[in-house]
PDB file of C-alpha atoms in Angstrom:
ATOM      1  CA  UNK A 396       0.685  24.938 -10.514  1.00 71.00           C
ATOM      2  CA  UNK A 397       1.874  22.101  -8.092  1.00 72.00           C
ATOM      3  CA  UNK A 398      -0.619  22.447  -5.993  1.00 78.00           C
ATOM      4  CA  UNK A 399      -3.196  22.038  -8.903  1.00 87.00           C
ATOM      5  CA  UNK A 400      -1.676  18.939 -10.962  1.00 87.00           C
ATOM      6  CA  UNK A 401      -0.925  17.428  -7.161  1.00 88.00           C
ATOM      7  CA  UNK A 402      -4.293  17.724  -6.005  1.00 90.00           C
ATOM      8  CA  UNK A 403      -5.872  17.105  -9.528  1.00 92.00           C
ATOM      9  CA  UNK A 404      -3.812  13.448  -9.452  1.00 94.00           C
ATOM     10  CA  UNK A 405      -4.576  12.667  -5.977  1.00 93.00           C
ATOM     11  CA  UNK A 406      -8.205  13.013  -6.111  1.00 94.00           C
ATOM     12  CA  UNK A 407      -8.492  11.164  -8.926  1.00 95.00           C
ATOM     13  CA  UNK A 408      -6.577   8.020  -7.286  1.00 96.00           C
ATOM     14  CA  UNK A 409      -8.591   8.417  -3.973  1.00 96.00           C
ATOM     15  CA  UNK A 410     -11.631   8.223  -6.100  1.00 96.00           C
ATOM     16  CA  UNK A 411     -10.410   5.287  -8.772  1.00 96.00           C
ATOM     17  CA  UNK A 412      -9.176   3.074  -6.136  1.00 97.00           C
ATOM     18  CA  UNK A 413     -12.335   3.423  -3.678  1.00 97.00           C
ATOM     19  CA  UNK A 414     -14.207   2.960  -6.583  1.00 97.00           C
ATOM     20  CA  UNK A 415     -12.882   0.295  -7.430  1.00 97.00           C
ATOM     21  CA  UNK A 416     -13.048  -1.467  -3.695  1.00 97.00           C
ATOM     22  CA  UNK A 417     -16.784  -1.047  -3.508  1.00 97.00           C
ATOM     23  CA  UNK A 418     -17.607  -2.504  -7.184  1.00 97.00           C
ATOM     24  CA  UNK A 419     -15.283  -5.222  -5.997  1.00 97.00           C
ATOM     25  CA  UNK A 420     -17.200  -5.399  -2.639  1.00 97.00           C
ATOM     26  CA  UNK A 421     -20.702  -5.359  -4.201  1.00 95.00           C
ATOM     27  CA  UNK A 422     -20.124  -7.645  -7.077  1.00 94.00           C
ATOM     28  CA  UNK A 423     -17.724 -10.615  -6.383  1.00 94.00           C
ATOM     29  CA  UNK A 424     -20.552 -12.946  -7.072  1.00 92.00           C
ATOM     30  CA  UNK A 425     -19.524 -14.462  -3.517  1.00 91.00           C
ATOM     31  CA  UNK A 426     -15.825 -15.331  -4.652  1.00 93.00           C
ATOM     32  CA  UNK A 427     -13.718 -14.126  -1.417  1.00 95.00           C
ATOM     33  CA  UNK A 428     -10.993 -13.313  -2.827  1.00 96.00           C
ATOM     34  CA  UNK A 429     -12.359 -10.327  -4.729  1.00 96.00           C
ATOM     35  CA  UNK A 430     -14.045  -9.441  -1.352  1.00 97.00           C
ATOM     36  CA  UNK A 431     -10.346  -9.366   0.562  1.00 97.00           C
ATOM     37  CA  UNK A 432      -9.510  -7.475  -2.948  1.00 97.00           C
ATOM     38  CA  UNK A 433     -12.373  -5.145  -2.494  1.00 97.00           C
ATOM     39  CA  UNK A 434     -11.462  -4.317   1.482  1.00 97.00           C
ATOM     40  CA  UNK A 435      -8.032  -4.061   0.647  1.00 97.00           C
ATOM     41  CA  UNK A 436      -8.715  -1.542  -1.775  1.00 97.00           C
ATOM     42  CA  UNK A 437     -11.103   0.548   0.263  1.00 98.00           C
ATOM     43  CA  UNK A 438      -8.338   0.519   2.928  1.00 98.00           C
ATOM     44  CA  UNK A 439      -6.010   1.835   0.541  1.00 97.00           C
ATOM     45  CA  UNK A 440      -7.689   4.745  -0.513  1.00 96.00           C
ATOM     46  CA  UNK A 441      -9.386   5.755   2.785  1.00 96.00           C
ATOM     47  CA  UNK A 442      -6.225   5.310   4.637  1.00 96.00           C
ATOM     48  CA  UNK A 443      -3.781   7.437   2.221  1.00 96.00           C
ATOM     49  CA  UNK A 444      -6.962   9.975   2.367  1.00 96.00           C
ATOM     50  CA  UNK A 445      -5.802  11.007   5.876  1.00 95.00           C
ATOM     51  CA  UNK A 446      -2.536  12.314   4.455  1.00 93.00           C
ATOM     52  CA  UNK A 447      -3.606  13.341   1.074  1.00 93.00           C
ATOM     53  CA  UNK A 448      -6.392  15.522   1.638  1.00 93.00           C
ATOM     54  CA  UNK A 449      -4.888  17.771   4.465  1.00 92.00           C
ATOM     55  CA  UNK A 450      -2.006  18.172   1.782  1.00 90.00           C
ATOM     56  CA  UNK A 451      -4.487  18.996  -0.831  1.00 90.00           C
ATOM     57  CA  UNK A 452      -5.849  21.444   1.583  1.00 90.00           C
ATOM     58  CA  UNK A 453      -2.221  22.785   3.227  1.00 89.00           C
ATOM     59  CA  UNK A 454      -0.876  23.762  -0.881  1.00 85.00           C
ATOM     60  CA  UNK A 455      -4.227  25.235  -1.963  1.00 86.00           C
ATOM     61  CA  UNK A 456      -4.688  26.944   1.022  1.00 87.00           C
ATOM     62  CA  UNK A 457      -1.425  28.284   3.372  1.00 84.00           C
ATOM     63  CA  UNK A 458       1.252  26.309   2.930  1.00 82.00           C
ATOM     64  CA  UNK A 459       2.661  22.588   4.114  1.00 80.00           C
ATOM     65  CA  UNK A 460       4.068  24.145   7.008  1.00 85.00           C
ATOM     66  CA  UNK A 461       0.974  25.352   8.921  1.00 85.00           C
ATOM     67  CA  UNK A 462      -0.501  21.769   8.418  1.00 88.00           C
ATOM     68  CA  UNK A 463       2.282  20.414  10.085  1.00 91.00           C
ATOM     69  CA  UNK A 464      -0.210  18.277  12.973  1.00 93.00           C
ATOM     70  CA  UNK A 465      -2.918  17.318  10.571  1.00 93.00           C
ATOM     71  CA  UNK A 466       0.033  15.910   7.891  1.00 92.00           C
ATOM     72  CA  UNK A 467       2.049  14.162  10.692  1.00 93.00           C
ATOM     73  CA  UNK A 468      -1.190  12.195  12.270  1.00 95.00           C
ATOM     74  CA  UNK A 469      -2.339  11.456   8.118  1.00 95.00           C
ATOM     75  CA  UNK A 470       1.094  10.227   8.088  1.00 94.00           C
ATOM     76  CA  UNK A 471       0.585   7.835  10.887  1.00 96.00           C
ATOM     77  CA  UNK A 472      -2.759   6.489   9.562  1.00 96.00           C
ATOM     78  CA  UNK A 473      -1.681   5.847   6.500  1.00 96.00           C
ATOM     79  CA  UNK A 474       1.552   3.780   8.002  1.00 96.00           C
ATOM     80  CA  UNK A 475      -0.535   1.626   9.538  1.00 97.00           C
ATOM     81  CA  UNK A 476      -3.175   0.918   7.016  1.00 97.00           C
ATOM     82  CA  UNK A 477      -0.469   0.211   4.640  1.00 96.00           C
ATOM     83  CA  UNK A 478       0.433  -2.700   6.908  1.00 97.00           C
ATOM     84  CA  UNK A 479      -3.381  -3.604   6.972  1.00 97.00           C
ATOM     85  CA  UNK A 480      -3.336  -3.355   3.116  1.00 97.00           C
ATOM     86  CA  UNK A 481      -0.321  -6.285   2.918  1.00 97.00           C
ATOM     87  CA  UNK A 482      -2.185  -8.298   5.625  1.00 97.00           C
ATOM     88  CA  UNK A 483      -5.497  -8.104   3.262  1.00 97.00           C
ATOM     89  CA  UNK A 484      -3.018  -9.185  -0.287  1.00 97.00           C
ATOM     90  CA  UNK A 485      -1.641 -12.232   1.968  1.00 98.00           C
ATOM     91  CA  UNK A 486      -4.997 -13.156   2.564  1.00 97.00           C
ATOM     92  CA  UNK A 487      -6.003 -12.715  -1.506  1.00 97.00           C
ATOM     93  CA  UNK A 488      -2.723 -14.939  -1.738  1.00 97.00           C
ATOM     94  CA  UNK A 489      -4.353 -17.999   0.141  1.00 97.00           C
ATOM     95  CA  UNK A 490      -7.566 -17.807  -0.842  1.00 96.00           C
ATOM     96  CA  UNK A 491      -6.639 -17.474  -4.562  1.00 96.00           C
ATOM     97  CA  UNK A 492      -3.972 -20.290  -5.015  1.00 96.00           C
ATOM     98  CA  UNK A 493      -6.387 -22.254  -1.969  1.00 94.00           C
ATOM     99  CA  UNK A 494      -2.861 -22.470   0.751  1.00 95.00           C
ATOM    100  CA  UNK A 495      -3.943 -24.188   3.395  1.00 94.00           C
ATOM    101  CA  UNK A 496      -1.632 -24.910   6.442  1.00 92.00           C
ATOM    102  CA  UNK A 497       1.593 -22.878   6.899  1.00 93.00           C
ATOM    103  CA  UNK A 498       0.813 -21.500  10.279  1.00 96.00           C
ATOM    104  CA  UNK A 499       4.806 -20.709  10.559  1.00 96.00           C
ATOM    105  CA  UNK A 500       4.382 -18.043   7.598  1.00 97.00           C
ATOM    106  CA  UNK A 501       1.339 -16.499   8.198  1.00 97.00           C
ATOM    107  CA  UNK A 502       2.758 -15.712  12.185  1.00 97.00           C
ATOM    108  CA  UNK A 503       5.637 -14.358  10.446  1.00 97.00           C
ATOM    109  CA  UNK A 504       3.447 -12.353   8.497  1.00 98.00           C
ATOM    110  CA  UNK A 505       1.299 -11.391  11.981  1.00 97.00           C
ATOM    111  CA  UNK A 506       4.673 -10.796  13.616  1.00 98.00           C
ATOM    112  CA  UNK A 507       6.638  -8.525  10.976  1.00 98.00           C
ATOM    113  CA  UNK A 508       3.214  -6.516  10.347  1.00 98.00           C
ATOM    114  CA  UNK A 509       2.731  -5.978  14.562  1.00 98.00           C
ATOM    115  CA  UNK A 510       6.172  -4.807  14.308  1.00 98.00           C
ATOM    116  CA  UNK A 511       5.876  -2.274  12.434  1.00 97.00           C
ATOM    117  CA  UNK A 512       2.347  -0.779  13.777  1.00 97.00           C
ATOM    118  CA  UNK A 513       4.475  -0.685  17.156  1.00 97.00           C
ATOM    119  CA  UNK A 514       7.438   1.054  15.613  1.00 97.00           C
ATOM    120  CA  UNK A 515       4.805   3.433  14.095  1.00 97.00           C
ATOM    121  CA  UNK A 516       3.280   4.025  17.543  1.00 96.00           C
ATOM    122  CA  UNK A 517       6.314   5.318  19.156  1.00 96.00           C
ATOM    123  CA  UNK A 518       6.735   9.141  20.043  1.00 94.00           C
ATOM    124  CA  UNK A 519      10.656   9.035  19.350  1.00 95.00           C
ATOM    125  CA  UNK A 520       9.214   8.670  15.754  1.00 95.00           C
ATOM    126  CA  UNK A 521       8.230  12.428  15.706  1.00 93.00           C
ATOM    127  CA  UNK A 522       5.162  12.730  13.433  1.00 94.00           C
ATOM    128  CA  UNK A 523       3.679  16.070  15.092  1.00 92.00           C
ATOM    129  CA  UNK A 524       6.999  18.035  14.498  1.00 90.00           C
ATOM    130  CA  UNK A 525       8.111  19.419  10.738  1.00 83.00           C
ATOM    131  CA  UNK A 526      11.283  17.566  10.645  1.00 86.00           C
ATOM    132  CA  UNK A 527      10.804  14.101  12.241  1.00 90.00           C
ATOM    133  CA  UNK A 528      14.309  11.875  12.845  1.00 91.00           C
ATOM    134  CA  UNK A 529      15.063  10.296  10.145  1.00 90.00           C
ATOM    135  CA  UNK A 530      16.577   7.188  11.728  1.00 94.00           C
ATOM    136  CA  UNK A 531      13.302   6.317  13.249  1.00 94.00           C
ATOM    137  CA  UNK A 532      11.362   6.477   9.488  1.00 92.00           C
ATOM    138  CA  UNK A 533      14.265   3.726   8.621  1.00 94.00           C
ATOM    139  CA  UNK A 534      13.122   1.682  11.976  1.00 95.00           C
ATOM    140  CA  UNK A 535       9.632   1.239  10.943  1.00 96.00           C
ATOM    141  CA  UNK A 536      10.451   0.845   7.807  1.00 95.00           C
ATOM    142  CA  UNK A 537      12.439  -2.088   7.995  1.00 96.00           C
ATOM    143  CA  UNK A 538       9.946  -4.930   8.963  1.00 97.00           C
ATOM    144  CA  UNK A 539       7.643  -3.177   6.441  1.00 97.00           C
ATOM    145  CA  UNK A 540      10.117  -3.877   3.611  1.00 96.00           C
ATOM    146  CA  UNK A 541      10.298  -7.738   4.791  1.00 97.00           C
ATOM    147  CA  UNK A 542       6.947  -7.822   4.574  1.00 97.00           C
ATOM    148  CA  UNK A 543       6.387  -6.402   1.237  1.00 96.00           C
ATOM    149  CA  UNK A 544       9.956  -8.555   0.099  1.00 97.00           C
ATOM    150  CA  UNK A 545       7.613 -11.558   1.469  1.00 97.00           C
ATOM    151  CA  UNK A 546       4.490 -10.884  -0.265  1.00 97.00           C
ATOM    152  CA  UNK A 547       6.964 -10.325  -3.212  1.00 97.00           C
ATOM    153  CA  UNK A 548       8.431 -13.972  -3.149  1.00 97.00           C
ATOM    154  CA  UNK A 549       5.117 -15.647  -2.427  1.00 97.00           C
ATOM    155  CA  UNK A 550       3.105 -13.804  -5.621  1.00 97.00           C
ATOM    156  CA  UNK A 551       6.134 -14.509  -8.036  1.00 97.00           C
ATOM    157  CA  UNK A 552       6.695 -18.277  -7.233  1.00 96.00           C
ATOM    158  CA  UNK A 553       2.377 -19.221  -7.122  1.00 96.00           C
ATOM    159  CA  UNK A 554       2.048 -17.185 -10.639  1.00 96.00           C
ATOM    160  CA  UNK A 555       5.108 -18.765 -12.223  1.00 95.00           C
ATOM    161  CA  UNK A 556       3.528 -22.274 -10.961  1.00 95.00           C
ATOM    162  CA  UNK A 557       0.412 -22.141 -11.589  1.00 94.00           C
ATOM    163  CA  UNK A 558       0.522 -20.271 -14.867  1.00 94.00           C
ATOM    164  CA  UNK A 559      -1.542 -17.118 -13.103  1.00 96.00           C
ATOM    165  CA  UNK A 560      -1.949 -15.005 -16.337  1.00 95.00           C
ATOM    166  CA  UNK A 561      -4.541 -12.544 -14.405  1.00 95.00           C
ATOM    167  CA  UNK A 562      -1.658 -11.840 -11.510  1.00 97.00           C
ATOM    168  CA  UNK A 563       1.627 -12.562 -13.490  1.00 95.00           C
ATOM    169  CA  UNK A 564       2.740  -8.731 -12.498  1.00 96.00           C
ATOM    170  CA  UNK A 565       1.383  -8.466  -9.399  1.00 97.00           C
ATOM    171  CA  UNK A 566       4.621  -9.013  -7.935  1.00 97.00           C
ATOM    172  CA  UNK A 567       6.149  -6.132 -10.150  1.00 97.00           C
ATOM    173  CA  UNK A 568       3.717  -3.706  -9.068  1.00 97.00           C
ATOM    174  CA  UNK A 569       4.906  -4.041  -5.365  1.00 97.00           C
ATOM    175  CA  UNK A 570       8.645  -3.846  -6.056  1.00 97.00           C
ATOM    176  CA  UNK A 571       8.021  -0.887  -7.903  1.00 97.00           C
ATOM    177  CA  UNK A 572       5.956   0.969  -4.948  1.00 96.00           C
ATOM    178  CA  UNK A 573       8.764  -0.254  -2.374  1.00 95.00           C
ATOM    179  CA  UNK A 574      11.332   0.744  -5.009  1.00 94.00           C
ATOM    180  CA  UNK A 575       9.559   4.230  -5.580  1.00 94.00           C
ATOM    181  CA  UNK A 576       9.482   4.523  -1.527  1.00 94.00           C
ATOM    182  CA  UNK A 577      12.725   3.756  -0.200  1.00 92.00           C
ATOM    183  CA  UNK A 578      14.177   6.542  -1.963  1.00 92.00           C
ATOM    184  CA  UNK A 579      11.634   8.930  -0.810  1.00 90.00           C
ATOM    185  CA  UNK A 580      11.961   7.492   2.668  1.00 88.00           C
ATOM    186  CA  UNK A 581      15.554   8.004   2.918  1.00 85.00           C
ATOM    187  CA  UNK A 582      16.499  11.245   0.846  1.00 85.00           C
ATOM    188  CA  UNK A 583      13.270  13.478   0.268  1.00 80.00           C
ATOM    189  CA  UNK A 584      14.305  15.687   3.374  1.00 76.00           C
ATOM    190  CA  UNK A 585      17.318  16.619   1.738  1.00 77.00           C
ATOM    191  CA  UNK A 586      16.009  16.804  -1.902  1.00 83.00           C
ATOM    192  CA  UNK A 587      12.795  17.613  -1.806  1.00 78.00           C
ATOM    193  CA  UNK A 588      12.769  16.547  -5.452  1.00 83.00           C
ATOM    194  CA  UNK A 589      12.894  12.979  -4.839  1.00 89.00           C
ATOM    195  CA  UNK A 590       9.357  13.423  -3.072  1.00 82.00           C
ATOM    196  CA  UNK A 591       7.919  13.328  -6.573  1.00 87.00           C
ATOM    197  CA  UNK A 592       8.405   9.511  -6.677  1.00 90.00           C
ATOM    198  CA  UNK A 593       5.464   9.160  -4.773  1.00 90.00           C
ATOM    199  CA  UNK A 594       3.769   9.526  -8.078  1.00 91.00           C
ATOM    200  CA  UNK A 595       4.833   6.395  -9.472  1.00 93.00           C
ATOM    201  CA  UNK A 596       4.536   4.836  -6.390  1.00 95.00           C
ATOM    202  CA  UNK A 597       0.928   5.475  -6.252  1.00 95.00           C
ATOM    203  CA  UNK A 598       0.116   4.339 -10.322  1.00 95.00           C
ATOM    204  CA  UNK A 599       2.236   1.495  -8.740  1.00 96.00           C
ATOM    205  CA  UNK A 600      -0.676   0.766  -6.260  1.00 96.00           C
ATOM    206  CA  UNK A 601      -3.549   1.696  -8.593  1.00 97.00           C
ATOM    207  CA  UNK A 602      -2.043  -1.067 -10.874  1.00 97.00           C
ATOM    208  CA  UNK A 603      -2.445  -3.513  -8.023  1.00 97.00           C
ATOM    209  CA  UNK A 604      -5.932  -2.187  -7.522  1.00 97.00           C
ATOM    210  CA  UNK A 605      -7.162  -2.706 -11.261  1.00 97.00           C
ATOM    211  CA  UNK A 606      -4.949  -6.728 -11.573  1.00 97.00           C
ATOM    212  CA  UNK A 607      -7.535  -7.737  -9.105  1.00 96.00           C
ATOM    213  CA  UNK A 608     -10.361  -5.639 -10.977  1.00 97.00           C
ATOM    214  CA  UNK A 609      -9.852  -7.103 -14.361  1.00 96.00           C
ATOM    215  CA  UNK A 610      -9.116 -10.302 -12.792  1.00 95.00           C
ATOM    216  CA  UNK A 611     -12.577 -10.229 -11.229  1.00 96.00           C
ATOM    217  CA  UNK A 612     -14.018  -8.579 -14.505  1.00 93.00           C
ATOM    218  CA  UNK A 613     -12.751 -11.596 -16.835  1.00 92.00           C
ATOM    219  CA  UNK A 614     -13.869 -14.515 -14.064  1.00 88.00           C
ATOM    220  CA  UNK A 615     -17.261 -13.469 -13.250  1.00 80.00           C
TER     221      UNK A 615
END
């Protein structure tokens, strides 16, 4: 049964965010932040595809544990398109409230995301084996979470300002998939339970996905 409502609800995701992305892509009427909205949310999609579908395939099929390489490497993929994904909002940030200057921000943006992709790409971080350290999932983590605290700070005080109906939650839906993740981060080893947070996480991240959708929907 898991394996069926699991699989069910990630293909639909995979499909409704890509989706998405490409409408976005193909019909932003040349505004660019509905392009960076588009890419962001192609990125999204393909990138937690590399995890997803060899899980769709290791509980219909054998088992999680004989997927074991082909989860860890999805794992890694999808680590560091996350990061890309945050890059491409800070960039929807600019161009839709038209920042110009602050070179000092976006380097620590450059700088926190860098830091994690290294973090990601070291081997003491144990993606190939079944039960990887979890001290080194908090490492990587950690610049992530300033990242995403960042982008959380910068949406909230440009919608309050400038009255941004359109975005006015787009703050919310990233604490909620940070505040869906941690947990999973930190205690899904030891009860497996917890893992099924990543279900709100993701609605968290289709949300994002259709704010910039309607937004484009009601401007154009």
């Amino acid at each position: 049964m898991q394996a069926i409502v699991e699989t069910v609800f990630d293909a639909v995701y995979l499909i409704t965010v890509i989706t998405l992305g490409i409408i976005m892509i193909r019909k932003n009427n040349g505004r660019r932040q509905y392009w960076l909205f588009g890419i962001m949310a192609v990125v999204l999609g393909l990138g937690d595809s590399f995890h997803l579908v060899p899980r769709a395939l290791a509980l219909c099929t054998t088992g999680l544990e004989n997927y074991t390489i082909a989860l860890g490497i999805g794992k890694l993929i999808t680590s560091i398109t996350m990061t890309i994904f945050y890059i491409l909002l800070y960039y929807v940030w600019r161009n839709r409230y038209r920042i110009t200057g602050k070179n000092g921000l976006t380097a620590v943006v450059y700088l926190l995301s860098a830091l994690r992709i290294l973090l990601c790409l070291f081997p003491q971080n144990g993606w190939l084996r079944a039960n990887p350290p979890l001290t080194w999932g908090i490492y990587r983590n950690i610049p992530f979470a300033l990242f995403g605290l960042l982008i959380i700070i910068l949406f909230y005080q440009e919608t309050k300002k400038q009255n941004d109906t359109a975005f006015r939650y787009m703050w919310l839906t990233i604490v909620l998939s940070f505040g869906f993740y941690i947990p999973v981060v930190l205690w899904a080893e030891v009860i497996p339970m917890i893992g099924m947070l990543m279900i709100p996480k993701t609605c968290a991240y289709v949300w994002t996905v259709l704010i910039g959708y309607r937004a484009m929907r009601s401007e154009i």
